[in-house]
GROMACS .gro file of C-alpha atoms in nm:
model
  387
    1MET     CA    1   8.041   6.466   9.605
    2LYS     CA    2   8.182   6.618   9.286
    3ALA     CA    3   7.953   6.701   8.999
    4SER     CA    4   8.027   6.501   8.685
    5PHE     CA    5   7.861   6.646   8.381
    6ARG     CA    6   8.015   6.755   8.057
    7VAL     CA    7   8.103   7.117   7.979
    8VAL     CA    8   7.935   7.252   7.667
    9THR     CA    9   8.045   7.558   7.474
   10PHE     CA   10   8.111   7.868   7.680
   11LEU     CA   11   8.067   8.092   7.377
   12ASN     CA   12   7.707   8.171   7.469
   13ILE     CA   13   7.752   8.175   7.845
   14ALA     CA   14   7.676   8.508   8.003
   15PHE     CA   15   7.906   8.558   8.299
   16ALA     CA   16   7.746   8.772   8.563
   17VAL     CA   17   8.055   8.889   8.749
   18LEU     CA   18   8.007   8.981   9.111
   19LEU     CA   19   8.280   9.202   9.249
   20ALA     CA   20   8.386   9.250   9.608
   21PHE     CA   21   8.423   9.625   9.650
   22ALA     CA   22   8.605   9.797   9.929
   23ALA     CA   23   8.734  10.147   9.970
   24ASP     CA   24   9.085  10.023   9.907
   25PRO     CA   25   9.179   9.789   9.749
   26VAL     CA   26   8.925   9.669   9.494
   27VAL     CA   27   8.907   9.386   9.243
   28GLN     CA   28   8.729   9.485   8.924
   29ASN     CA   29   8.698   9.445   8.545
   30VAL     CA   30   8.654   9.071   8.574
   31THR     CA   31   8.593   8.858   8.266
   32ALA     CA   32   8.578   8.480   8.228
   33LYS     CA   33   8.597   8.271   7.913
   34GLN     CA   34   8.656   7.907   7.832
   35ARG     CA   35   8.952   7.832   7.611
   36TYR     CA   36   8.889   7.719   7.257
   37PRO     CA   37   8.843   7.434   7.170
   38TRP     CA   38   8.642   7.401   7.493
   39ASN     CA   39   8.892   7.195   7.685
   40GLY     CA   40   8.774   7.271   8.036
   41MET     CA   41   9.021   7.555   8.094
   42VAL     CA   42   8.849   7.878   8.199
   43ASP     CA   43   9.055   8.197   8.186
   44ILE     CA   44   8.950   8.457   8.443
   45ASP     CA   45   9.092   8.805   8.394
   46TYR     CA   46   9.072   9.070   8.664
   47GLU     CA   47   9.229   9.392   8.783
   48ILE     CA   48   9.332   9.491   9.136
   49THR     CA   49   9.352   9.857   9.229
   50GLY     CA   50   9.516   9.954   9.556
   51ASP     CA   51   9.745   9.778   9.801
   52ALA     CA   52   9.617   9.426   9.872
   53THR     CA   53   9.923   9.324  10.072
   54GLY     CA   54   9.849   9.029  10.298
   55MET     CA   55   9.514   8.948  10.138
   56TRP     CA   56   9.391   8.634   9.965
   57LEU     CA   57   9.194   8.615   9.643
   58GLU     CA   58   8.891   8.388   9.682
   59VAL     CA   59   8.705   8.265   9.375
   60SER     CA   60   8.356   8.120   9.361
   61ALA     CA   61   8.125   8.020   9.077
   62GLU     CA   62   7.751   7.971   9.080
   63ASP     CA   63   7.522   7.800   8.834
   64VAL     CA   64   7.238   8.048   8.862
   65GLN     CA   65   6.991   7.813   8.690
   66ASN     CA   66   7.014   7.534   8.945
   67GLY     CA   67   7.169   7.721   9.238
   68LYS     CA   68   7.478   7.502   9.260
   69THR     CA   69   7.789   7.679   9.382
   70TYR     CA   70   8.152   7.584   9.341
   71THR     CA   71   8.469   7.697   9.513
   72PRO     CA   72   8.741   7.653   9.252
   73THR     CA   73   9.077   7.533   9.382
   74LYS     CA   74   9.237   7.380   9.073
   75PHE     CA   75   9.421   7.665   8.903
   76LEU     CA   76   9.718   7.645   8.668
   77SER     CA   77   9.903   7.909   8.871
   78LEU     CA   78   9.888   8.094   9.200
   79LEU     CA   79   9.637   8.374   9.249
   80PRO     CA   80   9.818   8.710   9.234
   81VAL     CA   81   9.696   8.992   9.458
   82SER     CA   82   9.945   9.260   9.352
   83GLU     CA   83   9.816   9.577   9.193
   84GLY     CA   84   9.750   9.551   8.820
   85ARG     CA   85   9.588   9.327   8.561
   86HIS     CA   86   9.607   8.949   8.607
   87ARG     CA   87   9.485   8.622   8.456
   88ILE     CA   88   9.420   8.295   8.636
   89THR     CA   89   9.306   7.973   8.471
   90TRP     CA   90   9.060   7.738   8.638
   91SER     CA   91   9.078   7.375   8.528
   92THR     CA   92   8.721   7.251   8.562
   93GLU     CA   93   8.839   6.909   8.445
   94ALA     CA   94   9.089   6.881   8.731
   95GLU     CA   95   8.824   7.012   8.968
   96GLY     CA   96   8.585   6.735   8.860
   97VAL     CA   97   8.321   6.990   8.765
   98THR     CA   98   8.141   7.030   8.435
   99ILE     CA   99   7.910   7.325   8.390
  100VAL     CA  100   7.617   7.321   8.150
  101SER     CA  101   7.441   7.638   8.262
  102THR     CA  102   7.403   7.930   8.025
  103ASN     CA  103   7.428   8.168   8.319
  104VAL     CA  104   7.730   8.140   8.546
  105ALA     CA  105   7.821   8.399   8.808
  106VAL     CA  106   8.189   8.429   8.898
  107THR     CA  107   8.279   8.610   9.219
  108LEU     CA  108   8.626   8.734   9.312
  109SER     CA  109   8.682   8.857   9.667
  110LEU     CA  110   8.982   9.002   9.846
  111VAL     CA  111   8.985   8.881  10.205
  112LYS     CA  112   9.221   8.873  10.500
  113PRO     CA  113   9.336   8.516  10.573
  114ASP     CA  114   9.342   8.581  10.945
  115PRO     CA  115   9.106   8.825  11.116
  116GLU     CA  116   9.377   8.893  11.372
  117ALA     CA  117   9.624   8.996  11.105
  118ALA     CA  118   9.502   9.356  11.097
  119THR     CA  119   9.732   9.559  11.316
  120ASN     CA  120   9.880   9.904  11.348
  121VAL     CA  121  10.211   9.748  11.453
  122LEU     CA  122  10.360   9.763  11.107
  123TYR     CA  123  10.717   9.805  11.231
  124TYR     CA  124  10.919   9.688  11.528
  125VAL     CA  125  11.221   9.899  11.620
  126VAL     CA  126  11.505   9.774  11.842
  127ASP     CA  127  11.725  10.043  11.997
  128LEU     CA  128  12.087   9.921  12.008
  129SER     CA  129  12.235  10.252  12.118
  130GLY     CA  130  12.324  10.113  12.463
  131GLY     CA  131  12.589   9.903  12.292
  132PRO     CA  132  12.733   9.564  12.389
  133THR     CA  133  12.725   9.636  12.764
  134ALA     CA  134  12.354   9.729  12.774
  135ALA     CA  135  12.133   9.519  12.999
  136ASN     CA  136  11.853   9.540  12.745
  137TYR     CA  137  11.762   9.686  12.408
  138PRO     CA  138  11.427   9.872  12.422
  139VAL     CA  139  11.172   9.766  12.159
  140THR     CA  140  10.914  10.012  12.027
  141THR     CA  141  10.658  10.007  11.747
  142LEU     CA  142  10.565  10.227  11.455
  143ALA     CA  143  10.241  10.234  11.257
  144ALA     CA  144  10.420  10.394  10.959
  145PRO     CA  145  10.770  10.513  10.864
  146PRO     CA  146  10.869  10.821  11.064
  147SER     CA  147  10.903  11.031  10.747
  148THR     CA  148  10.926  10.995  10.372
  149THR     CA  149  11.267  10.833  10.414
  150TRP     CA  150  11.433  10.634  10.691
  151SER     CA  151  11.690  10.844  10.875
  152ASP     CA  152  12.044  10.725  10.941
  153GLU     CA  153  11.966  10.610  11.295
  154TYR     CA  154  11.771  10.316  11.147
  155LYS     CA  155  12.089  10.213  10.968
  156ALA     CA  156  12.325  10.261  11.259
  157THR     CA  157  12.177  10.246  11.611
  158LYS     CA  158  11.830  10.102  11.552
  159LEU     CA  159  11.709   9.785  11.384
  160VAL     CA  160  11.376   9.817  11.204
  161LEU     CA  161  11.163   9.522  11.088
  162ARG     CA  162  10.842   9.532  10.887
  163ARG     CA  163  10.538   9.309  10.933
  164ILE     CA  164  10.465   9.083  10.636
  165GLU     CA  165  10.121   8.929  10.605
  166PRO     CA  166  10.062   8.569  10.486
  167GLY     CA  167  10.010   8.476  10.125
  168GLU     CA  168  10.107   8.261   9.829
  169ILE     CA  169  10.470   8.253   9.720
  170PRO     CA  170  10.465   8.358   9.353
  171THR     CA  171  10.603   8.099   9.107
  172HIS     CA  172  10.603   7.825   9.374
  173ASP     CA  173  10.337   7.583   9.494
  174ALA     CA  174  10.385   7.713   9.846
  175ARG     CA  175  10.252   7.972  10.084
  176ILE     CA  176  10.332   8.153  10.403
  177THR     CA  177  10.047   8.094  10.650
  178LYS     CA  178  10.156   8.316  10.940
  179PRO     CA  179  10.256   8.682  10.953
  180PHE     CA  180  10.619   8.755  11.031
  181TYR     CA  181  10.859   9.046  11.054
  182ILE     CA  182  11.169   9.096  10.840
  183GLY     CA  183  11.440   9.360  10.834
  184VAL     CA  184  11.373   9.667  10.623
  185PHE     CA  185  11.750   9.678  10.573
  186GLU     CA  186  12.036   9.434  10.588
  187VAL     CA  187  12.214   9.442  10.924
  188THR     CA  188  12.491   9.703  10.904
  189ALA     CA  189  12.846   9.701  11.037
  190ALA     CA  190  12.751   9.966  11.293
  191GLN     CA  191  12.461   9.757  11.424
  192TRP     CA  192  12.677   9.447  11.439
  193ASN     CA  193  12.937   9.633  11.643
  194LEU     CA  194  12.678   9.759  11.893
  195VAL     CA  195  12.581   9.399  11.965
  196MET     CA  196  12.915   9.221  11.933
  197SER     CA  197  13.177   9.491  12.013
  198SER     CA  198  13.385   9.396  11.713
  199ASP     CA  199  13.664   9.642  11.785
  200ALA     CA  200  13.876   9.487  11.514
  201ASN     CA  201  13.613   9.570  11.253
  202PRO     CA  202  13.740   9.867  11.048
  203ASP     CA  203  13.380   9.951  10.954
  204ALA     CA  204  13.252   9.954  11.311
  205THR     CA  205  13.050  10.273  11.261
  206SER     CA  206  12.960  10.214  10.899
  207LYS     CA  207  12.603  10.210  10.768
  208GLN     CA  208  12.718   9.973  10.498
  209ALA     CA  209  12.576   9.623  10.509
  210LYS     CA  210  12.775   9.399  10.741
  211ASN     CA  211  12.977   9.151  10.533
  212ARG     CA  212  13.242   8.888  10.608
  213VAL     CA  213  12.994   8.719  10.838
  214SER     CA  214  12.925   8.347  10.849
  215TYR     CA  215  12.610   8.156  10.936
  216ASN     CA  216  12.792   8.037  11.248
  217ASP     CA  217  12.880   8.394  11.345
  218ILE     CA  218  12.510   8.480  11.330
  219ARG     CA  219  12.362   8.171  11.501
  220GLY     CA  220  12.654   7.981  11.651
  221ALA     CA  221  12.827   7.657  11.554
  222ASN     CA  222  12.686   7.446  11.838
  223ALA     CA  223  12.322   7.497  11.937
  224GLY     CA  224  12.288   7.734  11.643
  225SER     CA  225  12.357   7.456  11.393
  226GLY     CA  226  12.042   7.265  11.487
  227TRP     CA  227  11.781   7.423  11.260
  228PRO     CA  228  11.521   7.301  11.162
  229ASN     CA  229  11.517   7.050  11.449
  230SER     CA  230  11.578   7.329  11.699
  231SER     CA  231  11.551   7.708  11.688
  232ALA     CA  232  11.814   7.748  11.964
  233VAL     CA  233  12.122   7.965  11.908
  234ASP     CA  234  12.456   7.991  12.085
  235ALA     CA  235  12.458   8.249  12.367
  236THR     CA  236  12.780   8.402  12.232
  237SER     CA  237  12.650   8.445  11.878
  238PHE     CA  238  12.500   8.765  11.737
  239LEU     CA  239  12.149   8.625  11.771
  240GLY     CA  240  12.222   8.490  12.119
  241LYS     CA  241  12.320   8.834  12.245
  242LEU     CA  242  12.040   9.010  12.057
  243ARG     CA  243  11.775   8.770  12.187
  244GLU     CA  244  11.894   8.805  12.546
  245ARG     CA  245  11.891   9.187  12.541
  246SER     CA  246  11.573   9.241  12.341
  247GLY     CA  247  11.357   8.955  12.468
  248ILE     CA  248  11.263   8.868  12.108
  249ASP     CA  249  11.355   8.542  11.933
  250PHE     CA  250  11.510   8.700  11.628
  251ASP     CA  251  11.648   8.469  11.362
  252LEU     CA  252  11.734   8.449  10.995
  253PRO     CA  253  11.440   8.419  10.756
  254THR     CA  254  11.366   8.084  10.601
  255GLU     CA  255  11.433   8.067  10.231
  256ALA     CA  256  11.056   8.070  10.171
  257GLN     CA  257  11.010   8.380  10.387
  258TRP     CA  258  11.300   8.550  10.213
  259GLU     CA  259  11.165   8.496   9.860
  260TYR     CA  260  10.810   8.585   9.961
  261ALA     CA  261  10.931   8.909  10.121
  262CYS     CA  262  11.164   8.987   9.831
  263ARG     CA  263  10.901   8.942   9.562
  264ALA     CA  264  10.628   9.144   9.735
  265GLY     CA  265  10.379   8.982   9.500
  266THR     CA  266  10.584   9.004   9.179
  267THR     CA  267  10.656   8.715   8.945
  268SER     CA  268  10.934   8.890   8.752
  269ALA     CA  269  11.308   8.843   8.785
  270TYR     CA  270  11.337   9.154   9.000
  271ASN     CA  271  11.095   9.292   9.255
  272ASN     CA  272  11.019   9.612   9.065
  273GLY     CA  273  10.836   9.407   8.804
  274GLY     CA  274  11.128   9.407   8.561
  275ASP     CA  275  11.340   9.136   8.403
  276THR     CA  276  11.640   9.327   8.267
  277GLU     CA  277  11.978   9.424   8.403
  278ALA     CA  278  11.865   9.786   8.384
  279ASP     CA  279  11.589   9.698   8.632
  280LEU     CA  280  11.844   9.544   8.868
  281ALA     CA  281  12.060   9.859   8.850
  282THR     CA  282  11.785  10.061   9.019
  283LEU     CA  283  11.738   9.808   9.301
  284GLY     CA  284  12.079   9.715   9.436
  285ARG     CA  285  12.456   9.717   9.414
  286TYR     CA  286  12.609   9.458   9.184
  287SER     CA  287  12.923   9.447   8.973
  288GLY     CA  288  12.763   9.644   8.690
  289ASN     CA  289  12.692   9.957   8.896
  290ASN     CA  290  12.981   9.968   9.144
  291ASN     CA  291  13.074  10.309   9.006
  292ASP     CA  292  12.734  10.477   9.026
  293GLY     CA  293  12.822  10.643   9.357
  294ARG     CA  294  12.507  10.547   9.546
  295GLY     CA  295  12.621  10.512   9.905
  296GLY     CA  296  12.983  10.535   9.800
  297TYR     CA  297  13.212  10.371   9.548
  298SER     CA  298  13.322  10.069   9.749
  299GLY     CA  299  13.175   9.727   9.676
  300VAL     CA  300  12.941   9.693   9.972
  301THR     CA  301  12.734  10.010   9.998
  302VAL     CA  302  12.520  10.194  10.253
  303VAL     CA  303  12.190  10.011  10.301
  304GLY     CA  304  11.888  10.179  10.148
  305SER     CA  305  12.085  10.348   9.871
  306TYR     CA  306  11.867  10.191   9.602
  307ALA     CA  307  11.493  10.163   9.546
  308PRO     CA  308  11.280   9.946   9.780
  309ASN     CA  309  11.025   9.686   9.675
  310ALA     CA  310  10.649   9.737   9.711
  311TRP     CA  311  10.665   9.643  10.080
  312GLY     CA  312  10.939   9.894  10.156
  313LEU     CA  313  11.226   9.643  10.185
  314TYR     CA  314  11.566   9.753  10.056
  315ASP     CA  315  11.859   9.571   9.900
  316MET     CA  316  11.683   9.239   9.848
  317HIS     CA  317  11.881   9.233   9.522
  318GLY     CA  318  12.257   9.277   9.544
  319ASN     CA  319  12.481   9.453   9.800
  320VAL     CA  320  12.547   9.143  10.015
  321CYS     CA  321  12.431   8.785   9.975
  322GLU     CA  322  12.189   8.704  10.256
  323TRP     CA  323  12.204   8.392  10.470
  324CYS     CA  324  11.880   8.198  10.518
  325LEU     CA  325  11.802   7.938  10.784
  326ASP     CA  326  11.756   7.644  10.552
  327TYR     CA  327  11.972   7.364  10.423
  328GLY     CA  328  11.765   7.401  10.110
  329GLY     CA  329  11.494   7.209   9.932
  330ALA     CA  330  11.191   7.261   9.713
  331LEU     CA  331  10.957   7.543   9.815
  332ARG     CA  332  10.633   7.346   9.838
  333GLY     CA  333  10.342   7.337  10.077
  334ASP     CA  334  10.276   7.553  10.380
  335ASP     CA  335  10.571   7.733  10.541
  336PRO     CA  336  10.846   7.511  10.393
  337VAL     CA  337  11.166   7.488  10.599
  338GLY     CA  338  11.396   7.284  10.376
  339ALA     CA  339  11.585   6.961  10.440
  340VAL     CA  340  11.653   6.834  10.793
  341SER     CA  341  12.029   6.803  10.738
  342GLY     CA  342  12.305   6.894  10.497
  343LEU     CA  343  12.649   7.049  10.449
  344TYR     CA  344  12.543   7.393  10.330
  345ARG     CA  345  12.302   7.673  10.421
  346ARG     CA  346  12.110   7.862  10.157
  347ILE     CA  347  12.202   8.212  10.042
  348ARG     CA  348  11.980   8.454   9.850
  349GLY     CA  349  11.983   8.787   9.670
  350GLY     CA  350  12.329   8.813   9.514
  351SER     CA  351  12.595   9.069   9.603
  352TYR     CA  352  12.807   9.358   9.485
  353SER     CA  353  13.053   9.107   9.335
  354ASN     CA  354  12.809   8.923   9.108
  355TYR     CA  355  12.886   8.972   8.739
  356ASP     CA  356  12.587   8.764   8.629
  357ALA     CA  357  12.274   8.967   8.694
  358TYR     CA  358  12.075   8.642   8.711
  359ASP     CA  359  12.248   8.561   9.042
  360CYS     CA  360  12.069   8.861   9.194
  361THR     CA  361  11.717   8.760   9.088
  362SER     CA  362  11.429   8.686   9.324
  363SER     CA  363  11.441   8.316   9.242
  364TYR     CA  364  11.812   8.235   9.233
  365SER     CA  365  11.917   8.015   9.525
  366TYR     CA  366  12.267   7.907   9.607
  367TYR     CA  367  12.458   7.791   9.913
  368GLY     CA  368  12.761   7.828  10.137
  369TYR     CA  369  12.946   7.641  10.410
  370PRO     CA  370  12.810   7.773  10.741
  371TYR     CA  371  13.161   7.846  10.869
  372ARG     CA  372  13.256   8.063  10.569
  373SER     CA  373  13.264   8.439  10.621
  374ASP     CA  374  13.322   8.555  10.266
  375ALA     CA  375  13.348   8.924  10.176
  376TYR     CA  376  13.012   8.920  10.000
  377ASN     CA  377  12.802   8.741  10.266
  378GLY     CA  378  12.567   8.931  10.501
  379PHE     CA  379  12.216   8.895  10.639
  380ARG     CA  380  11.890   9.053  10.751
  381LEU     CA  381  11.679   8.963  11.052
  382ALA     CA  382  11.336   8.805  11.085
  383CYS     CA  383  11.106   8.705  11.369
  384SER     CA  384  10.762   8.569  11.436
  385ALA     CA  385  10.469   8.812  11.454
  386GLY     CA  386  10.360   8.655  11.784
  387LEU     CA  387  10.560   8.890  12.003
   0.00000   0.00000   0.00000
């Protein structure tokens, strides 16, 4: 039963802040204060040091005079766990709680949402070097990148996907509840050719992102058109062949997975924490930096030529627009999958041809006919963590 007593001034409340310390990361420098004029909004400021990827922030409050404890859930925004200084606001009015104590202890804790989430399988690697006639594609694991940079084989003959832990989707009332894997890079022309034997493709050995690819090319126009009612794909599609030879149910990411992975905890326009076109120029190829020479001077460039986000994912902004599974819809609730039907599939990230830098932001969502294989459309892979 909710407490129902009126909040008095917080000016003289002494907040005894209890911190959850760990070797790495830590949450610290916590302060809490009710907004003037005492309207039931309590601002809680805190700082996170270290990489808290995949962790949740849990908040509790205790009236130390009467021993009552509360688990706040009514916040005006999501609870960031990225490194740096943050503010969250607890609405005690919406919570149905009114605190009269002069001594309130606020506890912030960083916790793993799933005790099974901890793993040393940070990366899955699929070896495509056997080509389109291979009986199978061997799958191996890595606990960390093989060196300070990914070598060219991971852009040509091997697909590499990174594990992403669950968490809130910044700027949306939604969350990812299960870990998943997503491509470190966009699928390249060379990788496409090793699966599909696209002899007519002039970029068959290129480490540039594969473009001129439709949703139907990736999943198939028959069984592959059934998402979200079915996860099946056509046997002759890219995913059909890749699934058969690897034994893994690879797919496109949902729009929610894509944005969550792109942001890597950020709430800014771009995933390096910036909001300007200059920030975009360091992260991916778009019309404004076609002549910077990174990966070449053509429109579509070599994957990994620009800076990654905090989770080590490259080209989430620009280079090629990336197909998502969804028909589209509001990103709300747990693991949203979009509408059950529609004419279009969602596309994210922007491309080398975008003149408006806003089209390459973390939040911008647009669409395309699934049969269209435009010059600026490409994709990256995803799969469940339950392999």
